[in-house]
């Protein structure tokens, strides 16, 4: 019983070797499996972190693009306002536009600031954003079709020595005659100048308060030009352009072929019902003519007081009028000093 045969010993040795091989094989694999599981978990954790950071990077890029888009929009809005307002430059530029467009007879100009509306925020406080408005008021004169216009030394009667030269006065005043109601210069030029000013920047330059005042044969034309700037921190609203007062909603296509603004000395347009109307001497002789040379205005006033408006215009022969009689065109004539025209307009 105590003796083990050779065969049994060999089987025991083989079994022992097999058992050792199994242990040597299974134990490292188990260790490797455990390590693999740990590495897989670590990999999953790292992959999750990578996915998070990739998503965060993608979100940051989208955010960056959105911020850039918003900044571009803000820049577009900011460009609709002048970056700064310099009173001297605005006024100088405005007057130069009128002069370069044939409207040089400046009567008056002034500048002033207008308080823009304050923006109330949802919390009841006021926004730091503010609209800054600078206004330039101008008043210009037309000519009247008879008097000699003078601007920046034009039609001067001074000699090179700085003395008044009677010969120059006589040269300017010889054969003065009425050149017609449509010879008055300034109205069309005034309107064209305003169009040039507003078309320069339709966002930040607006024309308001255009007015025309009839004077003694000429017109005074006034307008207010508004220049818009702003101080920005954050933009809280966009302007609404759908209001009915933004664009013209009244009648269009109205015939104005023979309409005119302001009474001239004499209406020589046969297409209008005012044809033949003559300005009274009292009004026509007014000395206040901001466009005219002083010697011309004085001569005109004296002439009208002496012979009446129509005679002063030199139109009595053209229209078959005899001074001091009732032979006048429709609308009347004040050919004498103490005149009483049929139509004083």
PDB file of N, CA and C in Angstrom, residues 225-282:
ATOM      1  N   UNK A 225     -31.100 121.399 -41.016  1.00  0.00           N
ATOM      2  CA  UNK A 225     -30.407 120.147 -41.331  1.00  0.00           C
ATOM      3  C   UNK A 225     -30.000 119.506 -40.012  1.00  0.00           C
ATOM      4  N   UNK A 226     -30.473 118.297 -39.767  1.00  0.00           N
ATOM      5  CA  UNK A 226     -30.176 117.574 -38.531  1.00  0.00           C
ATOM      6  C   UNK A 226     -29.088 116.538 -38.778  1.00  0.00           C
ATOM      7  N   UNK A 227     -28.064 116.561 -37.964  1.00  0.00           N
ATOM      8  CA  UNK A 227     -26.981 115.583 -38.023  1.00  0.00           C
ATOM      9  C   UNK A 227     -27.068 114.704 -36.767  1.00  0.00           C
ATOM     10  N   UNK A 228     -27.044 113.388 -36.975  1.00  0.00           N
ATOM     11  CA  UNK A 228     -27.253 112.449 -35.875  1.00  0.00           C
ATOM     12  C   UNK A 228     -25.963 111.699 -35.536  1.00  0.00           C
ATOM     13  N   UNK A 229     -25.639 111.712 -34.255  1.00  0.00           N
ATOM     14  CA  UNK A 229     -24.569 110.892 -33.731  1.00  0.00           C
ATOM     15  C   UNK A 229     -25.116 110.192 -32.489  1.00  0.00           C
ATOM     16  N   UNK A 230     -24.277 109.376 -31.810  1.00  0.00           N
ATOM     17  CA  UNK A 230     -24.761 108.663 -30.634  1.00  0.00           C
ATOM     18  C   UNK A 230     -23.599 108.209 -29.770  1.00  0.00           C
ATOM     19  N   UNK A 231     -23.881 108.038 -28.489  1.00  0.00           N
ATOM     20  CA  UNK A 231     -22.940 107.397 -27.582  1.00  0.00           C
ATOM     21  C   UNK A 231     -23.482 106.000 -27.305  1.00  0.00           C
ATOM     22  N   UNK A 232     -22.651 104.975 -27.490  1.00  0.00           N
ATOM     23  CA  UNK A 232     -23.116 103.586 -27.404  1.00  0.00           C
ATOM     24  C   UNK A 232     -22.460 102.833 -26.256  1.00  0.00           C
ATOM     25  N   UNK A 233     -23.258 102.033 -25.562  1.00  0.00           N
ATOM     26  CA  UNK A 233     -22.733 100.967 -24.701  1.00  0.00           C
ATOM     27  C   UNK A 233     -23.312  99.644 -25.190  1.00  0.00           C
ATOM     28  N   UNK A 234     -24.623  99.514 -25.178  1.00  0.00           N
ATOM     29  CA  UNK A 234     -25.323  98.343 -25.725  1.00  0.00           C
ATOM     30  C   UNK A 234     -26.510  98.839 -26.537  1.00  0.00           C
ATOM     31  N   UNK A 235     -26.777  98.170 -27.654  1.00  0.00           N
ATOM     32  CA  UNK A 235     -27.937  98.510 -28.472  1.00  0.00           C
ATOM     33  C   UNK A 235     -29.151  97.746 -27.955  1.00  0.00           C
ATOM     34  N   UNK A 236     -30.243  98.462 -27.624  1.00  0.00           N
ATOM     35  CA  UNK A 236     -31.400  97.802 -27.030  1.00  0.00           C
ATOM     36  C   UNK A 236     -32.600  97.720 -27.969  1.00  0.00           C
ATOM     37  N   UNK A 237     -32.578  98.404 -29.097  1.00  0.00           N
ATOM     38  CA  UNK A 237     -33.724  98.372 -29.999  1.00  0.00           C
ATOM     39  C   UNK A 237     -33.296  98.737 -31.410  1.00  0.00           C
ATOM     40  N   UNK A 238     -34.191  98.431 -32.347  1.00  0.00           N
ATOM     41  CA  UNK A 238     -33.986  98.784 -33.746  1.00  0.00           C
ATOM     42  C   UNK A 238     -35.072  99.771 -34.166  1.00  0.00           C
ATOM     43  N   UNK A 239     -34.763 100.732 -35.034  1.00  0.00           N
ATOM     44  CA  UNK A 239     -35.799 101.690 -35.471  1.00  0.00           C
ATOM     45  C   UNK A 239     -36.883 101.014 -36.293  1.00  0.00           C
ATOM     46  N   UNK A 240     -38.099 101.463 -36.130  1.00  0.00           N
ATOM     47  CA  UNK A 240     -39.229 100.961 -36.905  1.00  0.00           C
ATOM     48  C   UNK A 240     -39.476 101.902 -38.075  1.00  0.00           C
ATOM     49  N   UNK A 241     -39.467 101.324 -39.282  1.00  0.00           N
ATOM     50  CA  UNK A 241     -39.597 102.143 -40.493  1.00  0.00           C
ATOM     51  C   UNK A 241     -40.945 101.956 -41.182  1.00  0.00           C
ATOM     52  N   UNK A 242     -41.930 101.429 -40.444  1.00  0.00           N
ATOM     53  CA  UNK A 242     -43.229 101.150 -41.057  1.00  0.00           C
ATOM     54  C   UNK A 242     -44.277 102.202 -40.751  1.00  0.00           C
ATOM     55  N   UNK A 243     -43.912 103.219 -39.968  1.00  0.00           N
ATOM     56  CA  UNK A 243     -44.884 104.260 -39.619  1.00  0.00           C
ATOM     57  C   UNK A 243     -45.319 105.015 -40.868  1.00  0.00           C
ATOM     58  N   UNK A 244     -46.575 105.479 -40.920  1.00  0.00           N
ATOM     59  CA  UNK A 244     -47.090 106.139 -42.132  1.00  0.00           C
ATOM     60  C   UNK A 244     -46.411 107.467 -42.449  1.00  0.00           C
ATOM     61  N   UNK A 245     -45.771 108.081 -41.456  1.00  0.00           N
ATOM     62  CA  UNK A 245     -45.126 109.373 -41.713  1.00  0.00           C
ATOM     63  C   UNK A 245     -43.715 109.224 -42.251  1.00  0.00           C
ATOM     64  N   UNK A 246     -43.260 107.977 -42.446  1.00  0.00           N
ATOM     65  CA  UNK A 246     -41.930 107.773 -43.000  1.00  0.00           C
ATOM     66  C   UNK A 246     -41.899 108.087 -44.483  1.00  0.00           C
ATOM     67  N   UNK A 247     -42.937 107.727 -45.193  1.00  0.00           N
ATOM     68  CA  UNK A 247     -43.000 107.970 -46.641  1.00  0.00           C
ATOM     69  C   UNK A 247     -44.275 108.735 -46.969  1.00  0.00           C
ATOM     70  N   UNK A 248     -44.283 109.360 -48.133  1.00  0.00           N
ATOM     71  CA  UNK A 248     -45.417 110.184 -48.555  1.00  0.00           C
ATOM     72  C   UNK A 248     -46.625 109.320 -48.843  1.00  0.00           C
ATOM     73  N   UNK A 249     -47.780 109.690 -48.273  1.00  0.00           N
ATOM     74  CA  UNK A 249     -49.012 108.947 -48.479  1.00  0.00           C
ATOM     75  C   UNK A 249     -50.128 109.813 -49.062  1.00  0.00           C
ATOM     76  N   UNK A 250     -49.796 111.030 -49.443  1.00  0.00           N
ATOM     77  CA  UNK A 250     -50.809 111.919 -49.999  1.00  0.00           C
ATOM     78  C   UNK A 250     -50.957 111.769 -51.504  1.00  0.00           C
ATOM     79  N   UNK A 251     -51.604 112.766 -52.109  1.00  0.00           N
ATOM     80  CA  UNK A 251     -51.857 112.734 -53.549  1.00  0.00           C
ATOM     81  C   UNK A 251     -50.568 112.962 -54.319  1.00  0.00           C
ATOM     82  N   UNK A 252     -50.477 112.347 -55.487  1.00  0.00           N
ATOM     83  CA  UNK A 252     -49.333 112.516 -56.373  1.00  0.00           C
ATOM     84  C   UNK A 252     -49.828 112.839 -57.779  1.00  0.00           C
ATOM     85  N   UNK A 253     -48.905 113.229 -58.648  1.00  0.00           N
ATOM     86  CA  UNK A 253     -49.262 113.500 -60.039  1.00  0.00           C
ATOM     87  C   UNK A 253     -50.053 114.784 -60.236  1.00  0.00           C
ATOM     88  N   UNK A 254     -49.929 115.728 -59.305  1.00  0.00           N
ATOM     89  CA  UNK A 254     -50.651 117.005 -59.437  1.00  0.00           C
ATOM     90  C   UNK A 254     -49.883 117.923 -60.383  1.00  0.00           C
ATOM     91  N   UNK A 255     -50.570 118.459 -61.381  1.00  0.00           N
ATOM     92  CA  UNK A 255     -49.928 119.325 -62.375  1.00  0.00           C
ATOM     93  C   UNK A 255     -49.515 120.645 -61.732  1.00  0.00           C
ATOM     94  N   UNK A 256     -48.265 121.015 -61.931  1.00  0.00           N
ATOM     95  CA  UNK A 256     -47.746 122.278 -61.382  1.00  0.00           C
ATOM     96  C   UNK A 256     -46.995 123.062 -62.465  1.00  0.00           C
ATOM     97  N   UNK A 257     -47.421 122.884 -63.711  1.00  0.00           N
ATOM     98  CA  UNK A 257     -46.691 123.486 -64.833  1.00  0.00           C
ATOM     99  C   UNK A 257     -46.573 125.001 -64.693  1.00  0.00           C
ATOM    100  N   UNK A 258     -47.635 125.661 -64.256  1.00  0.00           N
ATOM    101  CA  UNK A 258     -47.627 127.131 -64.206  1.00  0.00           C
ATOM    102  C   UNK A 258     -47.823 127.643 -62.780  1.00  0.00           C
ATOM    103  N   UNK A 259     -47.373 126.839 -61.830  1.00  0.00           N
ATOM    104  CA  UNK A 259     -47.402 127.312 -60.451  1.00  0.00           C
ATOM    105  C   UNK A 259     -46.083 127.961 -60.107  1.00  0.00           C
ATOM    106  N   UNK A 260     -46.104 128.892 -59.179  1.00  0.00           N
ATOM    107  CA  UNK A 260     -44.855 129.510 -58.742  1.00  0.00           C
ATOM    108  C   UNK A 260     -44.991 129.864 -57.270  1.00  0.00           C
ATOM    109  N   UNK A 261     -43.864 129.994 -56.620  1.00  0.00           N
ATOM    110  CA  UNK A 261     -43.842 130.274 -55.180  1.00  0.00           C
ATOM    111  C   UNK A 261     -43.372 131.704 -54.967  1.00  0.00           C
ATOM    112  N   UNK A 262     -44.149 132.466 -54.258  1.00  0.00           N
ATOM    113  CA  UNK A 262     -43.767 133.842 -53.963  1.00  0.00           C
ATOM    114  C   UNK A 262     -44.064 134.776 -55.114  1.00  0.00           C
ATOM    115  N   UNK A 263     -44.600 135.953 -54.804  1.00  0.00           N
ATOM    116  CA  UNK A 263     -44.972 136.936 -55.829  1.00  0.00           C
ATOM    117  C   UNK A 263     -43.737 137.617 -56.406  1.00  0.00           C
ATOM    118  N   UNK A 264     -43.523 137.523 -57.721  1.00  0.00           N
ATOM    119  CA  UNK A 264     -42.432 138.280 -58.360  1.00  0.00           C
ATOM    120  C   UNK A 264     -42.874 139.729 -58.578  1.00  0.00           C
ATOM    121  N   UNK A 265     -41.985 140.551 -59.133  1.00  0.00           N
ATOM    122  CA  UNK A 265     -42.371 141.928 -59.438  1.00  0.00           C
ATOM    123  C   UNK A 265     -43.556 141.955 -60.400  1.00  0.00           C
ATOM    124  N   UNK A 266     -43.476 141.149 -61.451  1.00  0.00           N
ATOM    125  CA  UNK A 266     -44.510 141.120 -62.480  1.00  0.00           C
ATOM    126  C   UNK A 266     -44.652 139.689 -62.984  1.00  0.00           C
ATOM    127  N   UNK A 267     -45.888 139.178 -63.043  1.00  0.00           N
ATOM    128  CA  UNK A 267     -46.129 137.810 -63.487  1.00  0.00           C
ATOM    129  C   UNK A 267     -46.259 137.811 -65.008  1.00  0.00           C
ATOM    130  N   UNK A 268     -45.227 137.287 -65.696  1.00  0.00           N
ATOM    131  CA  UNK A 268     -45.255 137.269 -67.158  1.00  0.00           C
ATOM    132  C   UNK A 268     -45.454 135.863 -67.712  1.00  0.00           C
ATOM    133  N   UNK A 269     -45.907 134.940 -66.879  1.00  0.00           N
ATOM    134  CA  UNK A 269     -46.225 133.588 -67.333  1.00  0.00           C
ATOM    135  C   UNK A 269     -47.684 133.570 -67.785  1.00  0.00           C
ATOM    136  N   UNK A 270     -47.909 133.465 -69.101  1.00  0.00           N
ATOM    137  CA  UNK A 270     -49.260 133.529 -69.639  1.00  0.00           C
ATOM    138  C   UNK A 270     -50.072 132.274 -69.322  1.00  0.00           C
ATOM    139  N   UNK A 271     -49.439 131.260 -68.832  1.00  0.00           N
ATOM    140  CA  UNK A 271     -50.153 130.033 -68.514  1.00  0.00           C
ATOM    141  C   UNK A 271     -50.798 130.029 -67.150  1.00  0.00           C
ATOM    142  N   UNK A 272     -50.572 131.055 -66.348  1.00  0.00           N
ATOM    143  CA  UNK A 272     -51.146 131.093 -65.005  1.00  0.00           C
ATOM    144  C   UNK A 272     -52.229 132.161 -64.924  1.00  0.00           C
ATOM    145  N   UNK A 273     -53.196 131.949 -64.032  1.00  0.00           N
ATOM    146  CA  UNK A 273     -54.269 132.930 -63.850  1.00  0.00           C
ATOM    147  C   UNK A 273     -53.759 134.205 -63.184  1.00  0.00           C
ATOM    148  N   UNK A 274     -52.533 134.191 -62.693  1.00  0.00           N
ATOM    149  CA  UNK A 274     -51.949 135.382 -62.107  1.00  0.00           C
ATOM    150  C   UNK A 274     -51.260 136.255 -63.160  1.00  0.00           C
ATOM    151  N   UNK A 275     -51.361 135.867 -64.417  1.00  0.00           N
ATOM    152  CA  UNK A 275     -50.677 136.611 -65.479  1.00  0.00           C
ATOM    153  C   UNK A 275     -51.084 138.089 -65.451  1.00  0.00           C
ATOM    154  N   UNK A 276     -50.062 138.956 -65.465  1.00  0.00           N
ATOM    155  CA  UNK A 276     -50.295 140.395 -65.469  1.00  0.00           C
ATOM    156  C   UNK A 276     -50.342 141.022 -64.098  1.00  0.00           C
ATOM    157  N   UNK A 277     -50.293 140.227 -63.034  1.00  0.00           N
ATOM    158  CA  UNK A 277     -50.314 140.789 -61.679  1.00  0.00           C
ATOM    159  C   UNK A 277     -49.001 141.511 -61.403  1.00  0.00           C
ATOM    160  N   UNK A 278     -49.091 142.675 -60.782  1.00  0.00           N
ATOM    161  CA  UNK A 278     -47.926 143.519 -60.527  1.00  0.00           C
ATOM    162  C   UNK A 278     -47.831 143.805 -59.036  1.00  0.00           C
ATOM    163  N   UNK A 279     -46.622 143.741 -58.500  1.00  0.00           N
ATOM    164  CA  UNK A 279     -46.416 144.055 -57.093  1.00  0.00           C
ATOM    165  C   UNK A 279     -46.571 145.553 -56.868  1.00  0.00           C
ATOM    166  N   UNK A 280     -47.148 145.912 -55.742  1.00  0.00           N
ATOM    167  CA  UNK A 280     -47.344 147.334 -55.436  1.00  0.00           C
ATOM    168  C   UNK A 280     -45.995 148.020 -55.221  1.00  0.00           C
ATOM    169  N   UNK A 281     -45.970 149.290 -55.463  1.00  0.00           N
ATOM    170  CA  UNK A 281     -44.724 150.051 -55.318  1.00  0.00           C
ATOM    171  C   UNK A 281     -44.227 150.035 -53.880  1.00  0.00           C
ATOM    172  N   UNK A 282     -45.172 150.123 -52.925  1.00  0.00           N
ATOM    173  CA  UNK A 282     -44.767 150.162 -51.519  1.00  0.00           C
ATOM    174  C   UNK A 282     -44.001 148.899 -51.146  1.00  0.00           C
TER     175      UNK A 282
END
